[in-house]
Short mmCIF file of C-alpha atoms in Angstrom, two decimals:
data_model
loop_
_atom_site.label_atom_id
_atom_site.label_comp_id
_atom_site.label_asym_id
_atom_site.label_seq_id
_atom_site.Cartn_x
_atom_site.Cartn_y
_atom_site.Cartn_z
CA PHE A 1 82.94 164.73 5.72
CA VAL A 2 85.72 162.73 4.06
CA ALA A 3 85.56 160.02 6.73
CA LEU A 4 81.81 159.66 6.14
CA ARG A 5 82.22 159.84 2.34
CA GLY A 6 79.51 162.45 2.64
CA TRP A 7 79.41 163.21 -1.07
CA GLU A 8 77.83 159.80 -1.74
CA ALA A 9 74.95 160.53 0.64
CA LEU A 10 74.39 163.79 -1.25
CA GLY A 11 74.15 162.16 -4.66
CA PHE A 12 77.73 162.60 -5.95
CA VAL A 13 79.99 159.79 -7.11
CA ARG A 14 83.32 161.60 -6.63
CA ALA A 15 84.57 163.88 -3.90
CA GLY A 16 85.93 166.21 -6.60
CA ASP A 17 82.49 166.63 -8.20
CA TRP A 18 80.93 167.59 -4.87
CA ALA A 19 83.82 169.91 -3.98
CA ARG A 20 83.79 171.77 -7.31
CA GLU A 21 80.00 172.13 -7.45
CA ARG A 22 79.20 172.90 -3.83
CA VAL A 23 82.19 174.74 -2.38
CA GLY A 24 84.46 175.66 -5.30
CA LEU A 25 87.43 173.52 -4.20
CA SER A 26 89.23 170.72 -5.98
CA GLY A 27 88.91 167.15 -4.75
CA ARG A 28 92.63 167.08 -4.02
CA GLU A 29 92.34 170.21 -1.90
CA LEU A 30 89.45 168.68 0.04
CA HIS A 31 91.41 165.49 0.82
CA ASP A 32 94.50 167.52 1.67
CA LEU A 33 92.55 169.56 4.22
CA ALA A 34 91.25 166.36 5.79
CA ARG A 35 94.72 164.76 5.96
CA THR A 36 96.28 167.84 7.53
CA ASP A 37 93.48 168.17 10.07
CA ALA A 38 93.97 164.55 11.12
CA ALA A 39 97.72 165.15 11.47
CA LEU A 40 97.31 168.32 13.55
CA ALA A 41 94.95 166.50 15.91
CA ARG A 42 97.91 164.43 17.12
CA LEU A 43 100.46 167.28 16.97
CA PRO A 44 99.35 169.88 19.55
CA LEU A 45 102.54 171.97 19.40
CA ILE A 46 102.40 172.40 15.62
CA GLU A 47 98.68 173.09 15.72
CA ALA A 48 99.16 175.74 18.41
CA ALA A 49 101.92 177.40 16.37
CA PHE A 50 99.70 177.43 13.31
CA VAL A 51 96.66 178.83 15.14
CA ALA A 52 98.82 181.53 16.76
CA GLY A 53 100.17 182.59 13.36
CA ARG A 54 103.80 181.63 14.07
CA ILE A 55 103.91 179.29 11.05
CA PRO A 56 101.83 179.54 7.86
CA TRP A 57 99.51 176.85 6.55
CA THR A 58 102.22 175.79 4.09
CA LYS A 59 104.57 174.74 6.89
CA ALA A 60 101.82 173.25 9.05
CA ARG A 61 100.82 171.02 6.18
CA LEU A 62 104.39 169.92 5.49
CA LEU A 63 105.22 169.26 9.14
CA GLY A 64 102.09 167.18 9.51
CA ARG A 65 103.46 164.69 6.98
CA LEU A 66 106.49 163.65 9.04
CA ALA A 67 106.27 164.83 12.63
CA THR A 68 105.20 162.50 15.42
CA ALA A 69 104.19 163.20 19.00
CA GLU A 70 107.77 162.37 20.06
CA ASP A 71 109.67 164.62 17.64
CA GLU A 72 107.21 167.39 16.75
CA ALA A 73 109.12 169.92 18.88
CA VAL A 74 112.29 169.20 16.87
CA TRP A 75 110.47 169.50 13.54
CA LEU A 76 108.71 172.67 14.64
CA ALA A 77 112.01 174.29 15.58
CA ARG A 78 113.54 173.25 12.27
CA GLY A 79 110.58 174.44 10.22
CA SER A 80 110.41 177.80 12.00
CA GLY A 81 114.01 178.63 11.13
CA ILE A 82 113.93 177.99 7.37
CA SER A 83 111.75 178.95 4.43
CA ALA A 84 108.75 176.91 3.36
CA ALA A 85 110.57 175.97 0.14
CA ALA A 86 113.61 174.69 2.03
CA LEU A 87 111.35 172.76 4.41
CA ALA A 88 109.55 171.21 1.45
CA HIS A 89 112.87 169.97 0.05
CA GLN A 90 113.74 168.33 3.37
CA VAL A 91 110.33 166.73 3.71
CA ARG A 92 110.35 165.38 0.17
CA ALA A 93 113.80 163.91 0.71
CA ILE A 94 112.48 161.89 3.63
CA ASP A 95 108.83 161.24 2.87
CA ARG A 96 108.20 159.84 -0.60
CA GLY A 97 104.49 160.26 0.08
CA CYS A 98 104.90 163.91 -0.78
CA LEU A 99 105.59 162.77 -4.34
CA GLU A 100 103.40 159.72 -4.71
CA GLY A 101 100.62 160.92 -2.42
CA GLY A 102 99.48 163.42 -5.02
CA GLY A 103 98.84 166.33 -2.69
CA ASP A 104 100.69 169.54 -3.42
CA GLU A 105 97.79 171.97 -3.37
CA THR A 106 99.18 174.34 -0.77
CA GLY A 107 102.61 173.32 0.33
CA ALA A 108 104.94 171.00 -1.52
CA PRO A 109 106.78 172.70 -4.37
CA GLU A 110 105.16 172.55 -7.75
CA GLU A 111 106.77 171.05 -10.79
CA ALA A 112 108.48 173.84 -12.73
CA CYS A 113 105.89 175.40 -15.02
CA GLU A 114 105.80 177.94 -17.82
CA THR A 115 103.02 180.13 -19.15
CA LEU A 116 102.51 180.22 -22.92
CA ARG A 117 100.25 182.91 -24.39
CA ILE A 118 99.30 182.43 -28.04
CA PRO A 119 97.58 185.35 -29.86
CA CYS A 120 94.84 183.95 -32.07
CA THR A 121 91.52 184.70 -33.73
CA GLU A 122 88.13 184.08 -32.15
CA ARG A 123 87.76 181.04 -34.40
CA VAL A 124 90.92 179.44 -33.02
CA SER A 125 89.88 180.23 -29.46
CA ALA A 126 86.58 178.49 -30.12
CA LYS A 127 88.36 175.44 -31.52
CA TRP A 128 90.48 175.32 -28.37
CA GLY A 129 87.26 175.15 -26.33
CA ALA A 130 85.95 172.33 -28.52
CA ALA A 131 89.24 170.45 -28.12
CA ARG A 132 88.97 170.76 -24.35
CA TYR A 133 85.50 169.21 -24.41
CA LEU A 134 86.55 166.37 -26.70
CA ALA A 135 89.75 165.67 -24.74
CA ARG A 136 87.69 165.08 -21.62
CA ARG A 137 85.43 162.75 -23.56
CA VAL A 138 88.40 160.80 -24.93
CA ALA A 139 89.99 160.55 -21.46
CA GLY A 140 86.69 159.71 -19.78
CA GLU A 141 87.12 162.29 -17.02
CA TRP A 142 87.64 165.95 -16.23
CA LEU A 143 91.15 167.13 -17.21
CA SER A 144 93.35 169.87 -15.84
CA MET A 145 95.03 172.34 -18.20
CA ALA A 146 98.33 170.43 -18.08
CA GLU A 147 96.58 167.12 -18.86
CA LEU A 148 94.62 168.76 -21.66
CA VAL A 149 97.78 170.15 -23.27
CA GLU A 150 99.40 166.71 -23.05
CA GLN A 151 96.41 165.10 -24.80
CA VAL A 152 96.33 167.69 -27.60
CA THR A 153 100.10 167.69 -28.09
CA ALA A 154 100.33 163.89 -28.18
CA GLU A 155 97.61 163.73 -30.84
CA ALA A 156 99.17 166.54 -32.89
CA LEU A 157 102.62 164.94 -32.81
CA SER A 158 101.24 161.89 -34.59
CA ALA A 159 100.94 164.11 -37.69
CA LEU A 160 104.05 166.28 -37.22
CA LEU A 161 106.87 163.89 -36.45
CA PRO A 162 109.70 164.45 -36.93
CA LEU A 163 109.84 167.86 -35.30
CA ASP A 164 111.87 170.62 -36.92
CA VAL A 165 113.38 171.63 -33.59
CA ASP A 166 114.53 169.85 -30.45
CA PRO A 167 112.21 170.87 -27.57
CA GLU A 168 115.17 170.80 -25.16
CA THR A 169 116.93 173.57 -27.11
CA LEU A 170 114.08 176.03 -26.71
CA PRO A 171 114.88 178.86 -24.27
CA ALA A 172 112.78 179.30 -21.18
CA LEU A 173 109.83 181.64 -21.43
CA PRO A 174 109.97 184.92 -19.52
CA GLY A 175 107.82 184.87 -16.44
CA GLY A 176 107.75 181.09 -16.12
CA THR A 177 107.51 179.52 -12.71
CA ARG A 178 110.91 178.59 -11.31
CA PRO A 179 111.09 175.48 -9.09
CA PRO A 180 111.34 176.69 -5.49
CA GLY A 181 114.52 176.20 -3.55
CA PRO A 182 116.30 177.47 -0.48
CA GLY A 183 117.07 180.72 -2.28
CA ASP A 184 113.40 181.62 -2.05
CA ALA A 185 113.84 182.41 1.65
CA PRO A 186 113.42 186.11 2.45
CA ALA A 187 116.61 188.12 2.75
CA VAL A 188 115.35 189.89 5.90
CA PRO A 189 113.69 188.29 8.93
CA LEU A 190 109.97 188.91 9.07
CA ALA A 191 107.94 188.88 12.24
CA PRO A 192 105.09 186.36 12.33
CA VAL A 193 101.60 187.66 11.77
CA GLU A 194 99.47 187.12 14.85
CA ALA A 195 96.16 185.48 14.00
CA PRO A 196 93.05 186.97 15.62
CA ALA A 197 91.16 184.91 18.15
CA PRO A 198 88.40 182.83 16.55
CA SER A 199 84.98 184.46 16.76
CA PRO A 200 82.02 182.68 18.39
CA PHE A 201 80.56 182.33 14.90
CA VAL A 202 83.60 180.38 13.69
CA ALA A 203 83.77 178.31 16.88
CA ALA A 204 80.12 177.30 16.39
CA LEU A 205 81.08 175.55 13.15
CA THR A 206 82.74 172.73 15.10
CA GLU A 207 80.18 172.30 17.87
CA GLY A 208 78.57 168.86 17.84
CA MET A 209 80.48 167.94 14.70
CA GLU A 210 80.85 164.28 15.72
CA ALA A 211 77.07 163.81 15.56
CA ALA A 212 76.53 165.78 12.33
CA ASP A 213 75.42 163.90 9.23
CA ALA A 214 76.47 164.53 5.64
CA ARG A 215 73.84 167.23 5.07
CA ALA A 216 74.84 169.18 8.17
CA LEU A 217 78.53 168.86 7.34
CA ASP A 218 77.82 170.05 3.80
CA ALA A 219 76.14 173.16 5.21
CA ARG A 220 79.00 173.80 7.64
CA LEU A 221 81.63 173.39 4.95
CA ARG A 222 79.80 175.77 2.67
CA ARG A 223 79.65 178.33 5.49
CA ALA A 224 83.36 177.87 6.28
CA VAL A 225 84.34 178.20 2.62
CA ALA A 226 82.18 181.33 2.36
CA LEU A 227 84.24 182.87 5.17
CA GLU A 228 87.46 181.94 3.35
CA ARG A 229 86.07 183.31 0.09
CA GLY A 230 85.39 186.63 1.78
CA ARG A 231 88.99 186.71 2.98
CA LEU A 232 90.26 186.05 -0.55
CA ALA A 233 87.99 188.78 -1.95
CA ARG A 234 89.53 191.28 0.48
CA MET A 235 93.05 189.99 -0.20
CA GLY A 236 92.76 190.22 -4.01
CA PRO A 237 93.21 194.00 -4.45
CA TRP A 238 96.21 194.01 -2.09
CA LEU A 239 97.81 191.09 -3.93
CA LEU A 240 97.25 192.84 -7.26
CA GLU A 241 98.95 196.01 -6.03
CA LEU A 242 101.81 193.94 -4.64
CA ALA A 243 102.24 192.22 -8.01
CA ARG A 244 102.06 195.44 -10.03
CA GLY A 245 104.65 197.26 -7.99
CA GLY A 246 106.95 194.30 -7.37
CA ALA A 247 106.83 195.12 -3.64
CA TYR A 248 107.57 191.48 -2.78
CA ARG A 249 111.17 192.09 -3.91
CA ALA A 250 111.58 194.78 -1.26
CA LEU A 251 110.58 192.14 1.28
CA GLY A 252 113.37 189.85 0.13
CA PHE A 253 111.47 187.47 -2.17
CA ARG A 254 112.61 186.66 -5.68
CA SER A 255 109.12 186.00 -7.03
CA LEU A 256 105.47 186.46 -6.20
CA ASP A 257 105.13 182.67 -6.06
CA ALA A 258 107.70 182.51 -3.27
CA TYR A 259 105.95 185.33 -1.40
CA ALA A 260 102.56 183.59 -1.65
CA ARG A 261 104.00 180.28 -0.45
CA GLU A 262 106.02 181.74 2.42
CA ARG A 263 103.91 184.62 3.74
CA LEU A 264 100.36 183.75 2.73
CA GLY A 265 100.52 179.97 3.07
CA MET A 266 98.99 179.82 -0.40
CA ALA A 267 99.86 177.62 -3.36
CA PRO A 268 101.37 179.67 -6.22
CA ARG A 269 98.73 178.38 -8.62
CA LYS A 270 96.01 179.64 -6.27
CA ALA A 271 97.70 183.04 -6.00
CA ARG A 272 97.93 183.30 -9.80
CA ALA A 273 94.25 182.35 -10.15
CA LEU A 274 93.33 185.03 -7.59
CA LEU A 275 95.35 187.62 -9.52
CA ARG A 276 93.65 186.67 -12.78
CA LEU A 277 90.25 186.98 -11.12
CA GLU A 278 91.15 190.32 -9.56
CA ARG A 279 92.22 191.72 -12.94
CA ALA A 280 88.88 190.61 -14.38
CA CYS A 281 87.05 192.26 -11.48
CA ALA A 282 88.86 195.51 -12.23
CA ALA A 283 87.44 195.35 -15.77
CA SER A 284 83.93 194.24 -14.77
CA PRO A 285 82.16 195.96 -11.84
CA PRO A 286 79.25 193.44 -11.87
CA LEU A 287 81.69 190.53 -11.47
CA ALA A 288 83.54 192.40 -8.73
CA SER A 289 80.31 193.08 -6.83
CA ALA A 290 79.11 189.48 -7.08
CA TRP A 291 82.49 188.06 -6.07
CA ARG A 292 82.93 190.36 -3.09
CA ALA A 293 79.33 189.83 -1.95
CA GLY A 294 79.80 186.04 -1.94
CA ALA A 295 77.26 185.39 -4.71
CA LEU A 296 79.81 183.28 -6.65
CA THR A 297 82.10 180.46 -5.63
CA SER A 298 85.74 180.63 -6.66
CA SER A 299 85.12 178.10 -9.44
CA GLN A 300 82.13 180.02 -10.80
CA ALA A 301 84.01 183.31 -10.76
CA GLN A 302 87.00 181.76 -12.54
CA ALA A 303 84.70 180.32 -15.22
CA LEU A 304 83.29 183.81 -15.91
CA VAL A 305 86.71 185.40 -16.34
CA ALA A 306 86.81 184.20 -19.96
CA VAL A 307 83.54 186.04 -20.63
CA VAL A 308 84.92 189.26 -19.15
CA LEU A 309 87.90 189.06 -21.50
CA ALA A 310 85.65 188.73 -24.57
CA GLU A 311 84.98 191.94 -26.47
CA GLY A 312 81.52 193.41 -25.94
CA SER A 313 80.63 191.23 -22.95
CA SER A 314 80.00 194.02 -20.43
CA ARG A 315 76.30 194.36 -21.24
CA TRP A 316 75.69 190.67 -20.50
CA MET A 317 77.69 190.21 -17.29
CA ALA A 318 74.71 190.64 -14.95
CA ALA A 319 72.84 187.94 -16.87
CA TRP A 320 75.85 185.61 -16.71
CA ILE A 321 76.13 186.07 -12.95
CA GLU A 322 72.43 185.32 -12.56
CA ARG A 323 72.82 182.20 -14.71
CA ALA A 324 75.75 180.98 -12.61
CA GLY A 325 73.34 180.73 -9.67
CA ARG A 326 70.87 178.58 -11.62
CA VAL A 327 73.09 175.98 -13.26
CA THR A 328 75.80 173.57 -12.22
CA LEU A 329 79.44 174.47 -12.66
CA ARG A 330 79.89 171.98 -15.48
CA ARG A 331 76.96 173.55 -17.37
CA LEU A 332 78.32 177.04 -16.75
CA GLU A 333 81.69 176.04 -18.26
CA ASP A 334 79.92 174.49 -21.26
CA ASP A 335 77.86 177.66 -21.72
CA VAL A 336 80.95 179.86 -21.63
CA ASP A 337 82.68 177.71 -24.25
CA HIS A 338 79.57 177.78 -26.45
CA ALA A 339 79.21 181.57 -26.19
CA LEU A 340 82.85 182.15 -27.05
CA ALA A 341 82.63 179.72 -29.99
CA THR A 342 79.58 181.37 -31.52
CA GLY A 343 80.45 184.95 -30.58
CA ASP A 344 76.93 185.42 -29.16
CA LEU A 345 77.51 186.41 -25.53
CA ASP A 346 73.84 186.75 -24.57
CA PRO A 347 73.04 183.88 -22.13
CA ALA A 348 69.40 183.95 -23.30
CA SER A 349 70.52 182.62 -26.70
CA LEU A 350 72.20 179.50 -25.30
CA PRO A 351 70.79 176.11 -26.36
CA PRO A 352 68.49 174.37 -23.87
CA LEU A 353 70.80 171.39 -23.49
CA PRO A 354 74.58 171.35 -23.02
CA GLY A 355 76.85 169.81 -25.57
CA PRO A 356 80.13 170.26 -27.38
CA PRO A 357 80.75 173.84 -28.46
CA PRO A 358 80.38 174.27 -32.22
CA ILE A 359 83.56 173.91 -34.23
CA PRO A 360 83.78 177.02 -36.42
CA ASP A 361 85.19 176.87 -39.90
CA ALA A 362 85.37 179.13 -42.91
CA PRO A 363 85.93 178.77 -46.66
CA ASP A 364 89.57 178.47 -47.64
CA PRO A 365 90.05 181.30 -50.16
CA ALA A 366 93.64 180.36 -50.90
CA GLY A 367 92.92 176.69 -51.51
CA VAL A 368 95.77 175.69 -49.27
CA GLN A 369 95.96 173.11 -46.53
CA ILE A 370 93.60 173.39 -43.56
CA GLY A 371 95.17 175.63 -40.97
CA ALA A 372 97.39 177.29 -43.60
CA ARG A 373 94.87 179.92 -44.71
CA PRO A 374 95.78 183.60 -44.48
CA THR A 375 94.83 185.42 -41.31
CA LEU A 376 91.58 187.07 -42.39
CA TRP A 377 90.49 187.80 -38.84
CA ARG A 378 92.33 190.03 -36.44
CA GLU A 379 94.08 188.04 -33.71
CA LYS A 380 92.42 189.77 -30.79
CA ASN A 381 92.00 186.66 -28.60
CA ARG A 382 94.63 184.76 -26.69
CA VAL A 383 94.95 181.15 -25.58
CA ARG A 384 96.74 180.99 -22.24
CA ILE A 385 98.46 177.74 -21.26
CA HIS A 386 100.14 177.16 -17.90
CA ALA A 387 101.68 173.71 -17.69
CA PRO A 388 104.92 171.90 -16.74
CA VAL A 389 108.01 173.06 -18.61
CA ALA A 390 108.44 169.79 -20.53
CA VAL A 391 104.83 169.92 -21.79
CA VAL A 392 105.01 173.59 -22.80
CA ARG A 393 108.30 173.10 -24.64
CA LEU A 394 106.92 170.14 -26.55
CA LEU A 395 103.90 172.20 -27.55
CA ARG A 396 106.14 175.12 -28.58
CA ALA A 397 108.23 172.76 -30.73
CA SER A 398 105.04 171.45 -32.35
CA LEU A 399 103.83 174.98 -33.05
CA PHE A 400 107.21 175.94 -34.50
CA THR A 401 107.16 172.90 -36.80
CA ALA A 402 103.60 173.57 -37.97
CA GLN A 403 104.42 177.23 -38.58
CA ARG A 404 107.52 176.36 -40.63
CA ARG A 405 105.59 173.89 -42.80
CA ILE A 406 102.74 176.36 -43.38
CA GLU A 407 105.28 178.96 -44.53
CA ARG A 408 107.01 176.50 -46.91
CA ARG A 409 103.75 175.31 -48.48
CA ALA A 410 101.94 178.67 -48.67
CA GLY A 411 105.00 180.78 -49.48
CA ARG A 412 104.14 183.44 -46.93
CA ALA A 413 104.66 184.31 -43.29
CA SER A 414 102.42 182.72 -40.70
CA SER A 415 101.72 183.25 -37.02
CA PRO A 416 101.66 181.01 -33.93
CA GLY A 417 97.87 181.38 -33.94
CA GLU A 418 97.69 179.80 -37.41
CA ALA A 419 100.02 177.03 -36.28
CA LEU A 420 97.79 176.32 -33.30
CA GLU A 421 94.77 176.17 -35.60
CA ALA A 422 96.57 173.64 -37.81
CA LEU A 423 97.22 171.43 -34.79
CA LEU A 424 93.64 171.79 -33.56
CA ASP A 425 92.21 171.01 -36.99
CA HIS A 426 94.07 167.69 -36.96
CA VAL A 427 93.06 166.92 -33.38
CA LEU A 428 89.38 167.76 -33.91
CA ALA A 429 89.21 165.82 -37.17
CA THR A 430 90.74 162.77 -35.50
CA TRP A 431 88.56 162.87 -32.40
CA THR A 432 85.29 163.51 -34.27
CA GLN A 433 85.66 161.12 -37.20
CA GLN A 434 83.00 158.41 -37.34
CA GLU A 435 83.87 155.60 -39.75
CA GLU A 436 80.75 153.50 -39.07
CA PRO A 437 77.18 154.39 -38.12
CA ILE A 438 76.62 154.63 -34.40
CA PRO A 439 75.12 151.35 -33.11
CA ARG A 440 71.54 151.63 -31.95
CA ALA A 441 72.54 150.80 -28.38
CA HIS A 442 74.93 153.78 -28.37
CA ARG A 443 72.65 156.40 -29.90
CA VAL A 444 71.53 157.56 -26.49
CA PHE A 445 75.18 158.14 -25.52
CA ALA A 446 75.82 160.19 -28.67
CA ARG A 447 72.67 162.25 -28.10
CA ASP A 448 73.70 163.04 -24.49
CA GLY A 449 77.27 164.01 -25.39
CA TRP A 450 78.85 160.74 -24.19
CA ARG A 451 78.64 161.69 -20.53
CA CYS A 452 76.47 161.12 -17.48
CA THR A 453 73.40 163.37 -17.43
CA VAL A 454 73.14 163.57 -13.61
CA PRO A 455 73.70 167.25 -12.73
CA GLY A 456 77.28 167.91 -11.67
CA CYS A 457 78.71 164.52 -12.67
CA SER A 458 82.03 164.68 -14.53
CA SER A 459 82.09 161.08 -15.77
CA TYR A 460 82.49 160.32 -19.45
CA ALA A 461 83.32 156.62 -18.89
CA SER A 462 81.49 153.40 -17.89
CA LEU A 463 78.21 154.67 -19.35
CA HIS A 464 74.87 152.88 -19.00
CA ALA A 465 71.56 153.50 -20.77
CA HIS A 466 68.97 154.01 -18.02
CA HIS A 467 65.28 153.35 -18.65
CA LEU A 468 63.26 156.21 -17.20
CA ARG A 469 60.25 153.97 -16.97
CA PHE A 470 61.75 150.71 -15.79
CA ARG A 471 61.49 147.75 -18.11
CA SER A 472 59.87 145.84 -15.25
CA ALA A 473 57.09 148.44 -15.39
CA GLY A 474 56.66 148.14 -19.15
CA GLY A 475 59.20 150.75 -20.28
CA GLY A 476 60.52 150.40 -23.80
CA ASP A 477 63.84 151.08 -25.54
CA GLU A 478 62.75 154.21 -27.38
CA LEU A 479 65.17 157.14 -27.01
CA ALA A 480 62.64 159.26 -25.16
CA ASN A 481 62.66 156.63 -22.37
CA LEU A 482 66.47 156.46 -22.15
CA THR A 483 69.09 158.71 -20.60
CA THR A 484 72.82 158.27 -20.08
CA LEU A 485 74.16 157.54 -16.60
CA CYS A 486 77.59 156.51 -15.40
CA ALA A 487 77.74 153.06 -13.80
CA ALA A 488 78.11 154.47 -10.29
CA HIS A 489 75.09 156.77 -10.52
CA HIS A 490 73.06 154.04 -12.22
CA LEU A 491 73.82 151.27 -9.74
CA ARG A 492 74.41 153.22 -6.52
CA GLY A 493 72.21 156.24 -7.19
CA VAL A 494 69.08 155.33 -9.10
CA HIS A 495 69.02 151.68 -8.06
CA ALA A 496 70.56 152.21 -4.60
CA PRO A 497 69.30 149.68 -2.02
CA SER A 498 69.17 152.38 0.69
CA PRO A 499 67.57 155.86 0.57
CA ALA A 500 70.92 157.59 1.26
CA GLY A 501 72.20 159.22 -1.91
CA ARG A 502 69.27 157.98 -3.94
CA ILE A 503 68.34 159.82 -7.14
CA ARG A 504 64.97 159.77 -8.87
CA ILE A 505 64.67 160.61 -12.58
CA HIS A 506 61.32 161.31 -14.25
CA GLY A 507 60.03 162.70 -17.54
CA ARG A 508 60.95 162.35 -21.19
CA ALA A 509 64.49 162.55 -22.53
CA PRO A 510 66.33 164.62 -23.37
CA GLU A 511 64.67 168.01 -22.74
CA HIS A 512 61.97 167.21 -20.17
CA LEU A 513 63.76 165.38 -17.37
CA ARG A 514 63.47 165.95 -13.65
CA PHE A 515 66.28 164.85 -11.31
CA ASP A 516 65.30 164.59 -7.64
CA THR A 517 68.57 164.52 -5.68
CA PRO A 518 69.34 164.81 -1.96
CA LEU A 519 70.38 168.44 -2.55
CA GLY A 520 67.42 169.57 -4.61
CA THR A 521 65.55 169.21 -7.87
CA TRP A 522 67.14 169.79 -11.26
CA GLY A 523 65.82 169.86 -14.79
CA SER A 524 67.36 168.85 -18.09
CA GLY A 525 70.54 170.72 -18.90
CA ASP A 526 71.62 171.07 -15.25
CA ILE A 527 69.05 173.83 -14.58
CA ARG A 528 68.13 174.24 -10.93
CA ARG A 529 64.42 173.94 -10.21
CA SER A 530 64.43 174.12 -6.42
CA PRO A 531 66.98 174.00 -3.61
CA GLY A 532 67.32 170.92 -1.47
CA ALA A 533 64.95 170.60 1.45
CA ILE A 534 67.68 170.41 4.07
CA ALA A 535 66.35 170.95 7.57
CA VAL A 536 69.35 172.00 9.63
CA SER A 537 68.82 173.67 12.98
CA GLU A 538 72.41 174.15 14.07
CA ARG A 539 72.99 177.65 15.29
CA PHE A 540 76.01 178.13 13.02
CA LEU A 541 73.57 178.81 10.18
CA VAL A 542 72.55 182.05 11.93
CA CYS A 543 75.17 184.73 11.39
CA ARG A 544 75.78 186.62 14.61
CA SER A 545 78.28 189.36 15.33
#
């Protein structure tokens, strides 16, 4: 699929957009799977050891970066005798591609991270959601949590410098992720887990793969990921029990991250996400049923976790799960942010079109600086931030400085939640200020939220105004005849010279549009109208025991 750039034939500009929307993976994970598969194809000994369960995926991925047909036996012997963390250190010392290549989804050690949990009110939590939306718009692309925190902190520091505390003097947070090292090896030898023989159903996924086109490969990948998702759903309760009881320590591991990397072949971040989802499933039977039945992708289930954590959401969970099947992932995330911002958790009350979540505010009874108001609402929410240590410490120093200045000016005690609101107030005011009227040529961009309107597209940059009725056919420049497209979708999708990947857009903007894509028909607001008419006759689509 990667070699064919199959996502383009299916109407997506980026591999990451296709991967998140269709199979619930990240673009980096997709490319990493493809690179490792290509490496194992020329390394039969390492592939055989991986298939037989003698080495986990973590080690197979690392060995594939350096080993050649001439020395794979030597590397396999070396990798089998040490921990995955120690092997990662050796590989990174030799192959700089492990650092510059950008792939560390399931093998190379992560940068040391910390988790910061900030108790706050619902209003502050809603402002955090609005800041996330605006940060993506400012950056022009989808941002990870670490990138989002960097954007917000950099903007906040412009108003706080100098800081009242040196970030380097802050102590480490309890429970932060420690960079892996040789000490993460288990204290007792553990026998390898023998992998079961592949079933005929799994083997059928690879039959005739060389002749398969992008649509067939898309269907096969979705089936394969569904199998993996079922495995994760069964693994979740066991992993949760292991984490609660600290049983990994009895097996000789210092942390759950080390256990996940060494024994499960799973990236620590993926293990933490699975634990978070499993805790949400324990609190929400409808989410647990949908996740275990395969009705949700990993990305969809993770997006709904925030709804589960909101007070009073249990009565609406079935409706949220049903909505997740009708909208794109990007719309689902926007809907969750909007519901949390307004406090109305009924999906039926959501606006017809996506957009930035509302920025809540309230009168300032004390007449003090924005963000320095007394805490009139109980801090029952919590903003959770998991990012590199340097980023978290800089944010903590900024929060400490804001908290100190609130206390000096208001003459009372304040909380980290108030400090976070002060930072967010500055960030939101800076990113939403409009000194001059929006030019007429840009009004369509402002109306559409400054992002491409093609369902599933994550682009906020290189925007074009597309005429629904072409100017060559007499279409005018009125807003109802214009919609926002990124340059790639405009030039290579709508106006593509070949039928592959072509997109047709009809109707009146913004609420009455119809997007005909290779994978189906969508309406305005990323609402699914019909599934794609994909005629695939491969027998892997028929589940047989």
